[in-house]
Coordinates of C-alpha atoms in Angstrom, one line a residue:
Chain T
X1497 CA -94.6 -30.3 38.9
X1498 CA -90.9 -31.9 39.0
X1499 CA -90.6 -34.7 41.9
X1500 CA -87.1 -36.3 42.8
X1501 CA -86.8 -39.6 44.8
X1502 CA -83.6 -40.7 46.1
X1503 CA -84.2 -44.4 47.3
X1504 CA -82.7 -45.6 49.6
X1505 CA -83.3 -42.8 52.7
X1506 CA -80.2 -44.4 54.5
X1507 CA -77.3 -46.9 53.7
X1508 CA -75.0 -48.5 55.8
X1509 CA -71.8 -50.2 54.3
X1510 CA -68.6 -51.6 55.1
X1511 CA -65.6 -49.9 53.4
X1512 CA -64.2 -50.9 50.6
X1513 CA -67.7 -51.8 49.5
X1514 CA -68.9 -50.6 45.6
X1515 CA -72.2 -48.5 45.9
X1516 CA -75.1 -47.5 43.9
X1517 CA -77.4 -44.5 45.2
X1518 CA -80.6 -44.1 43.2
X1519 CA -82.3 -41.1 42.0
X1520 CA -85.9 -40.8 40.1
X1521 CA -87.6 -37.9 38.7
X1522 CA -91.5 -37.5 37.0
X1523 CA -90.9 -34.9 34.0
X1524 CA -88.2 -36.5 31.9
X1525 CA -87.9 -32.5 30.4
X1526 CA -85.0 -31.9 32.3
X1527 CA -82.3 -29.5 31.2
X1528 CA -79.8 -30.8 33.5
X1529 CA -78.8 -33.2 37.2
X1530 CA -76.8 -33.1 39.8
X1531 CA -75.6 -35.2 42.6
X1532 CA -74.2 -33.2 45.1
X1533 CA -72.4 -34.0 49.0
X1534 CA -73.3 -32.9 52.0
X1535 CA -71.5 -33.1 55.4
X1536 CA -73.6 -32.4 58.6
X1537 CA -73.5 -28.8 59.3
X1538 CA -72.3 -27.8 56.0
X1539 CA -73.8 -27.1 52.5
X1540 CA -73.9 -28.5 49.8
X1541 CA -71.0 -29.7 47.1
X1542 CA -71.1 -30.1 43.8
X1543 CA -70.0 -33.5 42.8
X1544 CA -71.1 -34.2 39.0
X1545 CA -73.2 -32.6 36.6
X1546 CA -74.8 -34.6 33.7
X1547 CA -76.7 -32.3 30.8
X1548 CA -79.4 -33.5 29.3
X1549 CA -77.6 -34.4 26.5
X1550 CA -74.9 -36.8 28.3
X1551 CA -75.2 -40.3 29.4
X1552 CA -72.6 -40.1 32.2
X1553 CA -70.2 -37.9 34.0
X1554 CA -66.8 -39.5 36.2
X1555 CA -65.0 -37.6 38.7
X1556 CA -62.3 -39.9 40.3
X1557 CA -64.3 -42.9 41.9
X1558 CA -67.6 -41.6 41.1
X1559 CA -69.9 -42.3 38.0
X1560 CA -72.9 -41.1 37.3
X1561 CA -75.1 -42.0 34.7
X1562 CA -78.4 -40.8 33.1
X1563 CA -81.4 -42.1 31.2
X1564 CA -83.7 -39.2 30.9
X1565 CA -86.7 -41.4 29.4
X1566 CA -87.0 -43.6 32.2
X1567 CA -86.6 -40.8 34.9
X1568 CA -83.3 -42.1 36.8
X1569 CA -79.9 -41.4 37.5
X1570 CA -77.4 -43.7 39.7
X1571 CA -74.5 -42.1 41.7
X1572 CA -72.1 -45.3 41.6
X1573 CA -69.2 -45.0 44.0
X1574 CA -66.4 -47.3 44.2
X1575 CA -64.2 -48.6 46.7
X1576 CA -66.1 -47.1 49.1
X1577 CA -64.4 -45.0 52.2
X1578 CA -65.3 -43.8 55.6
X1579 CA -64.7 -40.1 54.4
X1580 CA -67.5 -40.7 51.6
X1581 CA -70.0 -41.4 55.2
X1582 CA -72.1 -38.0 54.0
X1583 CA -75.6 -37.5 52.5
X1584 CA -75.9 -37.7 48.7
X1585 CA -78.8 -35.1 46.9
X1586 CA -80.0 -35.5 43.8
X1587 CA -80.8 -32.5 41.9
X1588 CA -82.8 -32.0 38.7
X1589 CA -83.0 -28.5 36.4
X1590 CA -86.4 -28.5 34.9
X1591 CA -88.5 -25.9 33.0
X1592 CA -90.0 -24.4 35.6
X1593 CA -87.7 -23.9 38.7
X1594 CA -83.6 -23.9 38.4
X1595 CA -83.4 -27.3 40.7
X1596 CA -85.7 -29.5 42.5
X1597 CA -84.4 -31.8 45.3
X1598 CA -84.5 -35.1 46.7
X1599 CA -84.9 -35.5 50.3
X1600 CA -81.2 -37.6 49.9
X1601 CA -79.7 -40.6 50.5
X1602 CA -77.5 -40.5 54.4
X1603 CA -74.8 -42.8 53.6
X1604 CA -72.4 -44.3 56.1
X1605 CA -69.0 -46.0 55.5
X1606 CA -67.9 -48.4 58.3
X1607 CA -64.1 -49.1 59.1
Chain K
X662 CA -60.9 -21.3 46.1
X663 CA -63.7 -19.4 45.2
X664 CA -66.7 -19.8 47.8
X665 CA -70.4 -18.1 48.8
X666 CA -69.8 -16.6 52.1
X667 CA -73.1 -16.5 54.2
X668 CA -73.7 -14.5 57.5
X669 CA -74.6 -15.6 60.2
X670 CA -73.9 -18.6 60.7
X671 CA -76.3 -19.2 63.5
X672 CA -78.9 -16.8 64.3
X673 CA -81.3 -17.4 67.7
X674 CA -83.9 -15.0 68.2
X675 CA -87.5 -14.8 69.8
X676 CA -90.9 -14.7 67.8
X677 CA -91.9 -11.6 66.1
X678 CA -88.4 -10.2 65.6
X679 CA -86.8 -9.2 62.2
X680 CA -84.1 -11.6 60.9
X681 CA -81.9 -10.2 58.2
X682 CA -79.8 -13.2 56.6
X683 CA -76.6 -12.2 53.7
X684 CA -74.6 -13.4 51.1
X685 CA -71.6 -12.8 49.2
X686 CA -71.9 -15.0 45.7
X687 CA -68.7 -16.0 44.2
X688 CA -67.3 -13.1 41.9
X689 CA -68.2 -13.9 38.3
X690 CA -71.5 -15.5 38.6
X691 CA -74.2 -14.1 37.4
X692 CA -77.4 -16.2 39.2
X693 CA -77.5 -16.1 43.2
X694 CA -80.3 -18.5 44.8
X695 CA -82.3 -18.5 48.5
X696 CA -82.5 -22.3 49.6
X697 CA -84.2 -23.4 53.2
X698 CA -83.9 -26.5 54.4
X699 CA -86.0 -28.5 57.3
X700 CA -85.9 -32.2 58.2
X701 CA -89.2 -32.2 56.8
X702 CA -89.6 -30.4 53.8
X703 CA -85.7 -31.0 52.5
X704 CA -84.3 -28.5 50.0
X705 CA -86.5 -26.0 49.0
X706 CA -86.2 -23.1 46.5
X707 CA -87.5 -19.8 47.9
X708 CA -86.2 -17.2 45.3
X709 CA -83.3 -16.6 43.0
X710 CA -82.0 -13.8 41.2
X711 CA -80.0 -13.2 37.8
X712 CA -78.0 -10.4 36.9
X713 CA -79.5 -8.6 40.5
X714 CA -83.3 -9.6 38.9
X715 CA -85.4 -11.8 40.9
X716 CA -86.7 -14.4 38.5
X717 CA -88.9 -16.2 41.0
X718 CA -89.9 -15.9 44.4
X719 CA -93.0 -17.7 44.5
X720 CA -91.6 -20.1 47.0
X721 CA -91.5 -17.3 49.9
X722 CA -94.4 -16.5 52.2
X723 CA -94.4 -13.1 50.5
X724 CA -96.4 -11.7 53.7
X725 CA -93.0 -11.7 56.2
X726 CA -89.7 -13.1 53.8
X727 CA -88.2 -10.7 51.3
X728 CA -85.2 -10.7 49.5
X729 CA -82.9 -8.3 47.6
X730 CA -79.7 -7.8 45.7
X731 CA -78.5 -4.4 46.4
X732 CA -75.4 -5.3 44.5
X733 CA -73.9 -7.9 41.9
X734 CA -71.4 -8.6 45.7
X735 CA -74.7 -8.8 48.2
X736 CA -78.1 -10.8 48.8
X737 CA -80.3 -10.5 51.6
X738 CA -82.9 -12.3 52.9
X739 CA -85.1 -10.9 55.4
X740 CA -87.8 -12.0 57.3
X741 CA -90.0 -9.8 59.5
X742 CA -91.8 -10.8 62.1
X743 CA -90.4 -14.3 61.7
X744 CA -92.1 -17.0 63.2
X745 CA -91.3 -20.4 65.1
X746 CA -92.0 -22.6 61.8
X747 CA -89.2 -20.3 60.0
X748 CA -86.7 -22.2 62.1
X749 CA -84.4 -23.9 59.5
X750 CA -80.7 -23.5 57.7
X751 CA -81.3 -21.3 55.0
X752 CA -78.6 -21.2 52.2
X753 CA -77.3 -19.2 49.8
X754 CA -76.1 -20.2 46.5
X755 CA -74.3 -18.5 43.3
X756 CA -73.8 -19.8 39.4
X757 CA -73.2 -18.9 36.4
X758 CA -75.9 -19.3 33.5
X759 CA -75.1 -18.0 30.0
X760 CA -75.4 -19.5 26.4
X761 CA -77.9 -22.1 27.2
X762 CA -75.4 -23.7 29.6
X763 CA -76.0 -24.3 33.4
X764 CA -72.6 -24.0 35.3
X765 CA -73.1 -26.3 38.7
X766 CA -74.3 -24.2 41.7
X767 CA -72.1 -23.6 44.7
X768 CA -73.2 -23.2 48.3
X769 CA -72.8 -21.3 50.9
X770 CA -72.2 -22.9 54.9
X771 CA -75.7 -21.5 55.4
X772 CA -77.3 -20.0 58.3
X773 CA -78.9 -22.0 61.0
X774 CA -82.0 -19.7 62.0
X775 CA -83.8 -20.8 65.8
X776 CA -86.9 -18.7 66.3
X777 CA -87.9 -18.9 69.6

């Protein structure tokens, strides 16, 4: 059974600061991830989606990157903001179920 | 921009009553998703659908949660009787899978169920 980790629970960080967000997953037979947003009260958004076959996907000042035999993804995010302040989920699309989810990663950026 | 449009958007209602919960996918997409989420437990996957078919719905208590696609424009979730411990935000999400390719889900607001 797929399990996702997102390490660490909660980050606090002055602006302007770069970031990494982790993400770990036990069945390395993944078809695809995603890191997606989520503002309180709201669902989720889509923010990069890496196929199995990619290393990394970059969407302005995000990167994320891939290593499917070790189980981990990063969500890098530069130059951080206080409108990045959200929480981050990692997502992984395995065999058996069309995504599994971390518990996420509540990040705040402080002015 | 395209979006999943879920109603209600809150729902408060006392034990033993039947909740009905909808969805409007985005037009196009072919897969249409039933997520819940509690402090707890996080995101989980209760059923999902493609082309109207459910695929999977082995993560709903199949004894009081049902759901259906009447149409390729409408999913509903229902639960009956619902129950305090079915007090969550349940969402709704649409894609589009074909040719071995996953498109990237989108999600509905959701609705934030209070059972009573």
């Amino acid at each position: 059974k797929q399990e996702v980790t997102q390490i660490p629970a909660a980050l606090s960080v002055p602006e302007g600061e770069n970031l990494v967000l982790n993400c770990s997953f036990t069945d390395s037979a993944i078809y695809n991830l995603q890191w997606f947003r989520q503002d309180p009260g709201k669902g989720l958004t889509s923010l990069l989606l890496i196929q199995s076959s990619q290393r990394e996907q970059t969407s302005g000042r995000l990167n994320a990157s891939l290593d499917k035999s070790s189980g981990r993804s990063t969500l890098y995010i530069a130059a951080s903001q206080p409108g990045d302040s959200a929480t981050y989920l990692c997502a992984v699309h395995s065999g058996n179920t069309p995504l599994v989810f971390g518990k996420g990663t509540r990040l705040s950026v402080i002015a | 921009d395209a979006r999943v449009t879920q109603t209600p958007r809150h729902k408060v209602t006392e034990m033993g009553q039947e909740v009905t919960m909808r969805c409007q996918p985005i037009l196009g997409h072919n897969t249409v998703f039933w997520y819940r989420q509690t402090m707890m437990q996080g995101l989980e996957l209760l059923a999902y659908f493609r082309n109207r078919a459910p695929l999977d719905d082995s993560g709903m208590p199949k004894d009081r949660f049902s759901a259906e696609m009447p149409d390729a424009t409408l999913a509903t979730l229902k639960i009956q009787p619902s129950e305090p411990r079915d007090s969550a935000v349940y969402f709704c999400a649409s894609g589009l899978v074909g040719q071995g390719e996953h498109q990237p889900q989108h999600f509905g607001d959701g609705t934030r169920l209070s059972i009573l």
